[in-house]
Coordinates of C-alpha atoms in Angstrom, one line a residue:
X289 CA 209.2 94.8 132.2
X290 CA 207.5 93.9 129.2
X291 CA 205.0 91.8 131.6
X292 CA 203.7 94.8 133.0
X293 CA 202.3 95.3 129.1
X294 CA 201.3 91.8 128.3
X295 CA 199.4 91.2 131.9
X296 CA 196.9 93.3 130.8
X297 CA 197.0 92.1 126.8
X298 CA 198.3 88.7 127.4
X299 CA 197.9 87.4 130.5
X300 CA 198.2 83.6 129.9
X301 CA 201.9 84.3 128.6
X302 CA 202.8 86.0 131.6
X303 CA 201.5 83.2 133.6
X304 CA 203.3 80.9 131.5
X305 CA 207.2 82.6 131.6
X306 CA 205.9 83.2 135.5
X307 CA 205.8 79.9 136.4
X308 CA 210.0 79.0 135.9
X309 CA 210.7 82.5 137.2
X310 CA 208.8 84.0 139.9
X311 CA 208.7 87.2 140.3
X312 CA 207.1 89.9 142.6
X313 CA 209.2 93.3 143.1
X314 CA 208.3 95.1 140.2
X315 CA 204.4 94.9 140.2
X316 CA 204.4 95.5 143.6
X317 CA 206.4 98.7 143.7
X318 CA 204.2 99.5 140.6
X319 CA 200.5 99.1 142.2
X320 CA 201.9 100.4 145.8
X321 CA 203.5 103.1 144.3
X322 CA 200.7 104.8 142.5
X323 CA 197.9 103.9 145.5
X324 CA 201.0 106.3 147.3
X325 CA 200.9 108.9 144.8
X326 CA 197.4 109.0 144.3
X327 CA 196.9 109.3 148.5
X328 CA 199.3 112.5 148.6
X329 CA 198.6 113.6 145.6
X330 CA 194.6 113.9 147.3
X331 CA 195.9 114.9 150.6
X332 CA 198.4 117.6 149.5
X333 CA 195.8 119.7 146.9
X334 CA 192.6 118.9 149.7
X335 CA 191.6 122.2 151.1
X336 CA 192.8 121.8 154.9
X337 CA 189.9 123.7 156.8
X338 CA 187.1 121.9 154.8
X339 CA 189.1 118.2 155.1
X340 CA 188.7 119.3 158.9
X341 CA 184.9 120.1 159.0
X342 CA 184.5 116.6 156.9
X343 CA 186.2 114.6 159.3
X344 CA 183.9 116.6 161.9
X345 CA 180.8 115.6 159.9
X346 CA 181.8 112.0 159.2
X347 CA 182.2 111.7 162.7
X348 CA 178.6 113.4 164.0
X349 CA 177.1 111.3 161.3
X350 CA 178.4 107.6 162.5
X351 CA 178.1 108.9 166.5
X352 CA 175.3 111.9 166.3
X353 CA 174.9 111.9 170.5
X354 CA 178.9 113.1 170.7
X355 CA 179.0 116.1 172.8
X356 CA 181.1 119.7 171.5
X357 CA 183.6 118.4 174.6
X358 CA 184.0 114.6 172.3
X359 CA 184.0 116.6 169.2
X360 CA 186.5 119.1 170.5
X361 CA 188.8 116.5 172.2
X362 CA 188.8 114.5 169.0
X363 CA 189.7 116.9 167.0
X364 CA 192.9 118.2 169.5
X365 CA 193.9 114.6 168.2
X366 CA 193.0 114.8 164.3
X367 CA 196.2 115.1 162.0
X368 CA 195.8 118.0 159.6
X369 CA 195.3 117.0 155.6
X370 CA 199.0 117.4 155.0
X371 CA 199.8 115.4 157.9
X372 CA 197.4 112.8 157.0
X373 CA 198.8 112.8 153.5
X374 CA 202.3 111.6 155.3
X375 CA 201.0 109.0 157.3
X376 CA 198.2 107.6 154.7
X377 CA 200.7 107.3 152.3
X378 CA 203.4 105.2 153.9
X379 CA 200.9 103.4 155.5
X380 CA 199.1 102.3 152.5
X381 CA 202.2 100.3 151.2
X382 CA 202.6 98.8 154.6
X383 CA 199.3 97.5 154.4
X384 CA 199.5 96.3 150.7
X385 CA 202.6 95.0 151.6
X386 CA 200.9 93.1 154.6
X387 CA 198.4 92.1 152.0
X388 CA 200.5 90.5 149.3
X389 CA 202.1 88.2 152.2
X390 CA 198.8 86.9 153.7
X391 CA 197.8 85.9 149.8
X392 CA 201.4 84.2 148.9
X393 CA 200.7 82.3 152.2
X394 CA 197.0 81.9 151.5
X395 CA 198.2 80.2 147.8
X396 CA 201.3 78.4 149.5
X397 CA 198.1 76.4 152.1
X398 CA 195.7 76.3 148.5
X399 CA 198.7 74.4 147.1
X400 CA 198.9 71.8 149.8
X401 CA 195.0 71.2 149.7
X402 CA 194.5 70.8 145.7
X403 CA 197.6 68.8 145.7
X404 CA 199.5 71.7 143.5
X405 CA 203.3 72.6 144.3
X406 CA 203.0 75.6 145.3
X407 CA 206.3 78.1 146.7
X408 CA 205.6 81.2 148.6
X409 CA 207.4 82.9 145.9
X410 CA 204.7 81.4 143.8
X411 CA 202.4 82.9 145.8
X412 CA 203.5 86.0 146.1
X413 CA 204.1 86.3 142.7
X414 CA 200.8 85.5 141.3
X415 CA 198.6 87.6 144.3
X416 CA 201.4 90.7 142.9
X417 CA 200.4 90.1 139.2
X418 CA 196.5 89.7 139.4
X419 CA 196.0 92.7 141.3
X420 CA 197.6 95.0 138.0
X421 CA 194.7 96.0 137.2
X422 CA 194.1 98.1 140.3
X423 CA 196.5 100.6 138.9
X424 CA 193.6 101.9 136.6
X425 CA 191.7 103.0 139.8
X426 CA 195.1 104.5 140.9
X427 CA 195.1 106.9 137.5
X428 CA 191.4 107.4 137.6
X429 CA 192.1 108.6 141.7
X430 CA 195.3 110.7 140.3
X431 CA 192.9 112.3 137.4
X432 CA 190.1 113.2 139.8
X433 CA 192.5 115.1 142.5
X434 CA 193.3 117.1 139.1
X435 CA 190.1 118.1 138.1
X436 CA 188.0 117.9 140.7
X437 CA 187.4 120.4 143.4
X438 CA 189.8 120.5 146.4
X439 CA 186.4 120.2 148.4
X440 CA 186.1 116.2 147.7
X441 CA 185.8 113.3 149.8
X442 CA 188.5 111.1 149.0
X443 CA 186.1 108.0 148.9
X444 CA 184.3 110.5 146.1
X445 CA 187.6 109.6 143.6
X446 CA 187.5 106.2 143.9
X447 CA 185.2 105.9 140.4
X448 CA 185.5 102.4 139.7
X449 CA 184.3 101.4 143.4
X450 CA 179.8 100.4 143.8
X451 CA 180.2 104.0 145.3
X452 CA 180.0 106.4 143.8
X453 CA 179.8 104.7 140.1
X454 CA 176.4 103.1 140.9
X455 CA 175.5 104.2 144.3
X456 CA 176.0 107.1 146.4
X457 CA 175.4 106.0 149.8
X458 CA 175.2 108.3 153.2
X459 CA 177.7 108.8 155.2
X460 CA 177.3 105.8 157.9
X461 CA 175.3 103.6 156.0
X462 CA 175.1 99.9 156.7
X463 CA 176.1 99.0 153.5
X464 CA 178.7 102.1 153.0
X465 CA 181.7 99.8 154.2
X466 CA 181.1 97.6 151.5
X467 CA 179.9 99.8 148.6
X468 CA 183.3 102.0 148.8
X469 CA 185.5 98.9 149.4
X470 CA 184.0 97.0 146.5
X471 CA 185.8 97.7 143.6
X472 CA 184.8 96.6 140.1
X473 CA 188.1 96.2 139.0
X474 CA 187.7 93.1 141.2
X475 CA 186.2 90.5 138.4
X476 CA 189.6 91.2 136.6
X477 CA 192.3 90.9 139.5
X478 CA 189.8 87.7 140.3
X479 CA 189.7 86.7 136.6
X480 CA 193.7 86.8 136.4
X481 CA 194.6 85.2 139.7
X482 CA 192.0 82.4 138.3
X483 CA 193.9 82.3 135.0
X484 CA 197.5 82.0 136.9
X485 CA 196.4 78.8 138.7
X486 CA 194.9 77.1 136.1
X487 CA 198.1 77.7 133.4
X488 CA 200.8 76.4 136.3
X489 CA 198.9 73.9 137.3
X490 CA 196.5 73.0 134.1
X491 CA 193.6 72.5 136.5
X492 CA 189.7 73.1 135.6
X493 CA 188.1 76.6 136.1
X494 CA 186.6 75.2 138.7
X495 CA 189.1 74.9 141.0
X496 CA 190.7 78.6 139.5
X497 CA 188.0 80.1 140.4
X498 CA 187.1 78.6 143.9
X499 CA 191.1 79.7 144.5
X500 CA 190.7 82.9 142.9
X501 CA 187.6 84.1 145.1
X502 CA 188.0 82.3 148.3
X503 CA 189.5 85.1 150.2
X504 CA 187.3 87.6 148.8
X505 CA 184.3 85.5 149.6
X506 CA 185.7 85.8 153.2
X507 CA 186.3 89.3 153.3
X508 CA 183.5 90.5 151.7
X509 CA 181.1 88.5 153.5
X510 CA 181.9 89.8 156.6
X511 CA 181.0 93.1 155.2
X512 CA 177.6 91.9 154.8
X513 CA 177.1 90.2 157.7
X514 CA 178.0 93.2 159.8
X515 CA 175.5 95.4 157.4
X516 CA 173.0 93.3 157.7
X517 CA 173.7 92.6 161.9

């Protein structure tokens, strides 16, 4: 438990203990767990009959030539907010869950290509540990549903992402996708997942880094090729 302390004060001695004894349970549970709360926490305070005139709104703005028919029909299908709550929730450590295993393999084939030993316990362990610091936009979402106006986009909360801490983009946007997926609490998980590789395996930075950021290079450059497209 004490690692959940030192990963943000001393990361390289985490890295160090991590590399005899895997592990990948208990920051999991911790980062899922509070992107969880923080979804029903939003969804159960959200005030239902505005939530439905957003959803509405986000939808006439990404397809404005929808007829009242589409708009009506889509709406007969629309969860409310406390349904949504239920099923964002759940789902959201599904996907996290789905996450962490795509990055333990990712690390596992990284491993065979530097040359590295790498287990998927390995893996696992160091894609659960470098993505602590996403708990602080978890808190920050928690503390917004608090004292924010139950009349707020969810997206609005997420005060660490380009938007809304630099930007405030339109709804349907070309570069929306991106802005309110880009979190800045990215340079750190990147930073740490960099510093794992390079303490079990005493490589350069080099290599850390090109590790560390391939994946995101992938993702996120598909988010600008779309905006762009």
């Amino acid at each position: 438990m004490s690692h959940l302390i030192n990963i943000f004060l001393e990361p390289a001695k985490v890295f160090t203990a991590l590399k005899d004894k895997p592990t990948f349970w208990t920051p999991f549970l911790v980062v899922a767990g509070l992107v969880a709360v923080s979804t029903l926490a939003y969804f159960m305070t959200v005030d239902p009959a505005w939530f439905a005139e957003h959803q509405v709104a986000q939808m006439l703005a990404q397809n404005p030539e929808m007829t009242k028919e589409q708009i009506a029909q889509a709406q007969a299908f629309m969860p409310g907010a406390r349904m949504a709550g239920y099923i964002a929730a759940p789902s959201a450590v599904i996907f996290m869950g789905i996450g962490f295993a795509i990055y333990g393999l990712y690390y596992l084939l990284a491993g065979k290509v530097t040359g590295n030993a790498v287990s998927y316990k390995h893996g696992l362990s160091l894609a659960a540990w470098a993505s602590m610091p996403m708990v602080l936009a978890s808190l920050v979402a928690i503390g917004g549903v608090l004292t924010s106006s139950n009349q707020t986009p969810f997206e609005s909360l997420q005060l660490l992402n380009i938007d809304p801490l630099l930007v405030q983009l339109p709804v349907g946007h070309d570069w929306g996708t991106l802005a309110k997926s880009f979190s800045l609490l990215n340079f750190w998980t990147w930073f740490l997942a960099a510093l794992g590789w390079k303490t079990w395996f005493r490589t350069g930075w080099t290599q850390a880094v090109v590790v560390a950021l391939l994946p995101s290079l992938v993702i996120y450059g598909v988010m600008v090729l779309f905006a762009i497209l």
